[in-house]
Structures are given as structure tokens and as C-alpha cells.
Coordinates of N, CA and C in Angstrom, one line a residue:
X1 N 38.4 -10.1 -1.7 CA 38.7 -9.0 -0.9 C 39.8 -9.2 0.1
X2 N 40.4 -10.2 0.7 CA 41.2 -10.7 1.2 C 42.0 -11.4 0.8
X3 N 43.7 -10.8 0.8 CA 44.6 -10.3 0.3 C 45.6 -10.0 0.9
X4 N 47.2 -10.5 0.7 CA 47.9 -9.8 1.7 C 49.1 -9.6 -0.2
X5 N 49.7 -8.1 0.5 CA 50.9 -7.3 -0.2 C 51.8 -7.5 0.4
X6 N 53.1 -8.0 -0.3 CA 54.4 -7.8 0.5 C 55.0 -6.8 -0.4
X7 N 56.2 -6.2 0.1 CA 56.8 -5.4 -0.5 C 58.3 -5.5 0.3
X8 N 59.4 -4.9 -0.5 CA 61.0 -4.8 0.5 C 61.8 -5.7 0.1
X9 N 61.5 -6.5 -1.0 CA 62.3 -7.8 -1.4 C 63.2 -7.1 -2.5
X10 N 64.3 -8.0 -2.7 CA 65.4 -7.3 -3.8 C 66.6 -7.8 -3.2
X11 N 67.6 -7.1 -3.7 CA 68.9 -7.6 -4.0 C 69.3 -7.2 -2.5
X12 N 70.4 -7.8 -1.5 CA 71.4 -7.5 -0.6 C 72.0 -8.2 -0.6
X13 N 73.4 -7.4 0.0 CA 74.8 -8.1 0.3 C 74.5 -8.4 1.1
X14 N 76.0 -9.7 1.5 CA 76.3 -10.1 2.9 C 76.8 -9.5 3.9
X15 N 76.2 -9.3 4.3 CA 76.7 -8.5 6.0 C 75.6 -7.1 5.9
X16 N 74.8 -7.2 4.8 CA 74.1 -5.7 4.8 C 72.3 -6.1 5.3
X17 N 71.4 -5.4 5.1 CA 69.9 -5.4 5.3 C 69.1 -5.2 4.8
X18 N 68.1 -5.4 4.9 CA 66.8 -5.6 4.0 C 65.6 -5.8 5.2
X19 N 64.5 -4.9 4.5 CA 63.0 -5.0 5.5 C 61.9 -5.0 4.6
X20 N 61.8 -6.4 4.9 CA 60.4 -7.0 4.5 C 59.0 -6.6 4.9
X21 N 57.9 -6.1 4.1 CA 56.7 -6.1 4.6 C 55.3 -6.4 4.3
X22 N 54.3 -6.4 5.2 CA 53.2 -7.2 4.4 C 52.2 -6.7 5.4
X23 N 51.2 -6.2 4.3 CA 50.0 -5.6 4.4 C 48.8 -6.1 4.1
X24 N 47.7 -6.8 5.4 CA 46.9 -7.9 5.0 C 45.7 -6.8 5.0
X25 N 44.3 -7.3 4.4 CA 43.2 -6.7 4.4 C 42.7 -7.1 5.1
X26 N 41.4 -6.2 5.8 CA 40.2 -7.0 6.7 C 40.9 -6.1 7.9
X27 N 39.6 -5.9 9.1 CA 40.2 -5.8 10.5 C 39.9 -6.5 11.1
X28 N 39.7 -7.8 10.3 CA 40.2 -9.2 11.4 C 41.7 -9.4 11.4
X29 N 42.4 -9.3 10.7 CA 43.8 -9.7 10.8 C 44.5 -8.9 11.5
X30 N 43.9 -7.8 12.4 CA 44.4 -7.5 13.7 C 44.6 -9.1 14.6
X31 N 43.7 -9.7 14.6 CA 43.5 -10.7 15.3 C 44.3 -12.1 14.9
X32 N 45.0 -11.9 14.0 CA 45.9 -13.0 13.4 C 47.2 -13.1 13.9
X33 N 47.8 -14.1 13.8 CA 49.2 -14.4 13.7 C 49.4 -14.4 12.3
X34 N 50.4 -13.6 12.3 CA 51.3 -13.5 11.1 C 52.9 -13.7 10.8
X35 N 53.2 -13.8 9.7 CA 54.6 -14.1 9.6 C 55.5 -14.3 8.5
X36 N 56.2 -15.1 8.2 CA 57.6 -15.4 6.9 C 57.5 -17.3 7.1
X37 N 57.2 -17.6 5.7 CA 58.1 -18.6 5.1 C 59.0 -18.1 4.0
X38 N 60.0 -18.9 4.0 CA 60.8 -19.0 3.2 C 61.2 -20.1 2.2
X39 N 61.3 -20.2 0.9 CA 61.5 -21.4 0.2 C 63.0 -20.9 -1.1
X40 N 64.0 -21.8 -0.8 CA 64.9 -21.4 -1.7 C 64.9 -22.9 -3.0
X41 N 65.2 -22.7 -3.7 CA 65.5 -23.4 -4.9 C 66.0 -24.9 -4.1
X42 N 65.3 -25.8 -4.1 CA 65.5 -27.2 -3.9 C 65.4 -27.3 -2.6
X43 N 65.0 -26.5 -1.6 CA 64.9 -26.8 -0.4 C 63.6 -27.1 0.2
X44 N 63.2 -27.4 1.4 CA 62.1 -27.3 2.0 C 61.4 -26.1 1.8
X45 N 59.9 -25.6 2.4 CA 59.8 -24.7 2.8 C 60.0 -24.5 4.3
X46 N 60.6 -23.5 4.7 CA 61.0 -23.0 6.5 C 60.1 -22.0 6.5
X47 N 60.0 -22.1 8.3 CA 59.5 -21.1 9.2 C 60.9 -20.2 9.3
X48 N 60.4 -18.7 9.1 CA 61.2 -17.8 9.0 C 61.2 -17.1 10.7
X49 N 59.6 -16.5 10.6 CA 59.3 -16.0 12.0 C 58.0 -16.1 12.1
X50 N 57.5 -15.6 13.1 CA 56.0 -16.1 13.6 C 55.4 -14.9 14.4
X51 N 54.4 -14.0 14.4 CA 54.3 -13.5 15.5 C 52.8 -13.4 16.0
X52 N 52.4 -13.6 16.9 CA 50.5 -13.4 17.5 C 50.4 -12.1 17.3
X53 N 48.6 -12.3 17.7 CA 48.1 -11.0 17.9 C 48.2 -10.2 19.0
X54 N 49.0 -10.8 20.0 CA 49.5 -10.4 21.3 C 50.6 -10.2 20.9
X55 N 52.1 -9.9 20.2 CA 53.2 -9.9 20.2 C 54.4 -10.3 20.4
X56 N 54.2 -12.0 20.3 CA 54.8 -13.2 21.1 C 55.5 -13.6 19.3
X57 N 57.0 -13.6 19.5 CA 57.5 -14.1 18.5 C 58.1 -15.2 18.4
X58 N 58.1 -15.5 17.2 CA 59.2 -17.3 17.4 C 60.2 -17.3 15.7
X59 N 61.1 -17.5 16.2 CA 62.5 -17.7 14.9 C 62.8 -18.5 14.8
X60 N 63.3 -19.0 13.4 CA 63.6 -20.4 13.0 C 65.1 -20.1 13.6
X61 N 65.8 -21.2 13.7 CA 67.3 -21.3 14.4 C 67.9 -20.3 13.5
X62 N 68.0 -20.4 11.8 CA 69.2 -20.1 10.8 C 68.9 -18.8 11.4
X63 N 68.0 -17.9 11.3 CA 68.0 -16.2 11.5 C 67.8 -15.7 12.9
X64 N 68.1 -16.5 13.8 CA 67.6 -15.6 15.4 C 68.5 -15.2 15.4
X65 N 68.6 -13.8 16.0 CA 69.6 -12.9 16.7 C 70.4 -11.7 15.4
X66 N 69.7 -12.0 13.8 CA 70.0 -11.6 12.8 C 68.8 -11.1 12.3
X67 N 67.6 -11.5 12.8 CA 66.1 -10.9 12.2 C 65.3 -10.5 13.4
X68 N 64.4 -9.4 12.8 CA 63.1 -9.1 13.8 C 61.9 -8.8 12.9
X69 N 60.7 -9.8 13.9 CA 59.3 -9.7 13.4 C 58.3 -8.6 13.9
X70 N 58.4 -7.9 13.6 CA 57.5 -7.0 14.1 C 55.8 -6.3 13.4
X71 N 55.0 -5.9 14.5 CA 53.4 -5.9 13.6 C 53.4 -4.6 13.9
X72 N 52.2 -3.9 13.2 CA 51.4 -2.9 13.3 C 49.6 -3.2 13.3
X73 N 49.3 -3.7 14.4 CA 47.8 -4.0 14.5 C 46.6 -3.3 13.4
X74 N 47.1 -2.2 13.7 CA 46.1 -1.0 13.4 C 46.4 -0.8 11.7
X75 N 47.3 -1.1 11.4 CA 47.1 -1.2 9.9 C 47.4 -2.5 9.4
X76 N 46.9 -3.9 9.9 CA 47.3 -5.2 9.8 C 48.4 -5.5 8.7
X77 N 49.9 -4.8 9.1 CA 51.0 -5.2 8.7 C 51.7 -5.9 9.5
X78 N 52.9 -6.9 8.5 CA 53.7 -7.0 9.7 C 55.3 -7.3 8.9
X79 N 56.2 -6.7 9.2 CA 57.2 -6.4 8.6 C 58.5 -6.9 9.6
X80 N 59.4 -7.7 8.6 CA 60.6 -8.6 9.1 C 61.6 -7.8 8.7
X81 N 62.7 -7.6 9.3 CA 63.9 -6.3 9.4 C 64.9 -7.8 9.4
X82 N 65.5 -7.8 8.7 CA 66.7 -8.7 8.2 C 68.0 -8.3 8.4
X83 N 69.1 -8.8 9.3 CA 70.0 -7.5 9.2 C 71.3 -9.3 9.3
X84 N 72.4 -8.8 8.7 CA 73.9 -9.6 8.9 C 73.7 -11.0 7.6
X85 N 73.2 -10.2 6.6 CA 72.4 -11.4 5.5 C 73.6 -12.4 5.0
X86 N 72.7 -13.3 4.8 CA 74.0 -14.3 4.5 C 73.6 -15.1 3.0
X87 N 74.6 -15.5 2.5 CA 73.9 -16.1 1.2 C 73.0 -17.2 0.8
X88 N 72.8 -17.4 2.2 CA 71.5 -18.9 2.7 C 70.3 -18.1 2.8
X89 N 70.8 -16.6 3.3 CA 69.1 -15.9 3.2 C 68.0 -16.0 1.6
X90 N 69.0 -16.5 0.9 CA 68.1 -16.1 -0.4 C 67.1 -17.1 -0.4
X91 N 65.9 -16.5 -0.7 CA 65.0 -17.4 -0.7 C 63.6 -16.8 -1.3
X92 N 62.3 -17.2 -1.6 CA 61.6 -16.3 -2.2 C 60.6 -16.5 -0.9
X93 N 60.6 -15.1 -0.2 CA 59.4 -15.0 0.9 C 57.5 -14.6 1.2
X94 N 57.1 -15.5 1.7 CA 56.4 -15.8 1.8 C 55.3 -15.1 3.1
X95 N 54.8 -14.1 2.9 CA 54.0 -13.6 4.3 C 52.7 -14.6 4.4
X96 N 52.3 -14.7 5.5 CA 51.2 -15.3 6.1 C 50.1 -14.6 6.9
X97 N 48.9 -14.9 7.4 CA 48.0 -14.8 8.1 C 47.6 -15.9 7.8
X98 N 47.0 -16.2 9.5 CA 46.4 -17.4 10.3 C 45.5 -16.4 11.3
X99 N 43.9 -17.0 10.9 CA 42.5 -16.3 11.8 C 41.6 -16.9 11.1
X100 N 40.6 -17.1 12.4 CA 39.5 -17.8 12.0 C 39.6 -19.2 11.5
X101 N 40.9 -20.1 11.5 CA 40.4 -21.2 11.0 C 40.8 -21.5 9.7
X102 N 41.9 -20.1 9.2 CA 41.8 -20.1 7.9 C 43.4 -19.5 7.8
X103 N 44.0 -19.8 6.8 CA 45.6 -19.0 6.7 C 45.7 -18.5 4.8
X104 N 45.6 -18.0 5.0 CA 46.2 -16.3 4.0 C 47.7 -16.6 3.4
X105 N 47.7 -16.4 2.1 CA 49.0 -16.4 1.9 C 49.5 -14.9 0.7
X106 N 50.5 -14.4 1.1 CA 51.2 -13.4 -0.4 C 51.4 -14.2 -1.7
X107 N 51.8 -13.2 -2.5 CA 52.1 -13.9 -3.7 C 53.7 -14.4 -3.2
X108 N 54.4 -13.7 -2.5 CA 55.8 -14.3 -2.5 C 56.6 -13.0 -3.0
X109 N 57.5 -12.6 -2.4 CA 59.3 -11.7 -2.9 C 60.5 -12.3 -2.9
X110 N 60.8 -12.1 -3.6 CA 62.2 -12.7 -3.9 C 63.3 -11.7 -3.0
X111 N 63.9 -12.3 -2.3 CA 65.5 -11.9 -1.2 C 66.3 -12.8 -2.4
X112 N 67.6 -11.6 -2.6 CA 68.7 -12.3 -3.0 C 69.7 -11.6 -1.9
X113 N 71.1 -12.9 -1.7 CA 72.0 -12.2 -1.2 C 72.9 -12.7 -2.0
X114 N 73.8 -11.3 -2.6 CA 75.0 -11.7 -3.6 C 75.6 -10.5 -3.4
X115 N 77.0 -10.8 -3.8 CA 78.1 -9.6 -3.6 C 78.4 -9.0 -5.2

């Protein structure tokens, strides 16, 4: 019964935008921090963004000042607005929830950036 949906992944150019989102079950995951990994072909996995149940955000270096993490409590979403993409954004993303002790994961969307 516990489950998170992403949706908003697909193709963007460079210099254009894309918004990521993800829809967890339960009205506990009002109570979660939620957020983005990202993993591209041969890399690590990265911290994308991060946000509490309070509204307190955190960005990995590569996307600050080019992404925003934003929630909706009340329908335990939380959706990443990607904007100035670059061809390092490609990556297949990863939503999260962290509550209770326990962390939630998406199946994963694929971001491409190609011209």
C-alpha cells in the first residue's frame, strides 16, 4: 500500500525546463522528508534536493540556483522544477521518502537533455 509515483520525466533541451513530480501514499508522509536522487550511466548516485516536513531545503552544488524543491503536504507530493538544463542533468530520477525509520523509494524517470 505504500508507494510513491513520479511523473514529468522526458526529453529537454539545454537552456529549457522540466518539472518533476512525486506522489507518495499514506498521511504519514506529510511527515517525511522527501526528495531527488539522481543516477546517470557510470556515475555515482547524487543528492539532487532534499526537503523536510517543515520546508527546509538542501541542493547538491551541480543544480543550486537552476532547481527548486518544492511539497504539497496535504496531498504528500513533492515536485522538483528544473530550469537552465544542462547535458549533465541527464540522469534517471529517483524520488524518496524518509519517516518513521524507514525510506521509500520510486521506480525512477528518466531526464534526458539533448538538442
Amino acid at each position: 500500500q505504500v508507494q510513491l509515483v513520479e511523473s514529468g520525466g522526458g526529453l529537454g533541451q539545454p537552456g529549457g525546463s522540466l518539472r518533476l513530480s512525486c506522489a507518495a501514499s499514506g498521511s504519514i508522509f506529510r511527515l517525511a522528508a522527501m526528495g531527488w536522487y539522481r543516477q546517470a550511466p557510470g556515475k555515482q548516485r547524487e543528492l539532487v534536493a532534499d526537503i523536510t516536513s517543515g520546508g527546509s531545503a538542501d541542493y547538491a552544488d551541480s543544480v543550486r540556483g537552476r532547481v527548486t524543491i518544492s511539497r504539497d503536504n496535504a496531498k504528500n507530493s513533492v515536485s522538483l522544477q528544473m530550469t537552465s538544463l544542462k547535458h549533465e542533468d541527464t540522469a534517471v530520477y529517483y524520488c524518496y521518502a524518509r519517516v518513521a525509520g524507514n525510506v521509500y523509494w520510486g521506480q525512477g524517470t528518466q531526464v534526458t537533455v539533448s538538442s
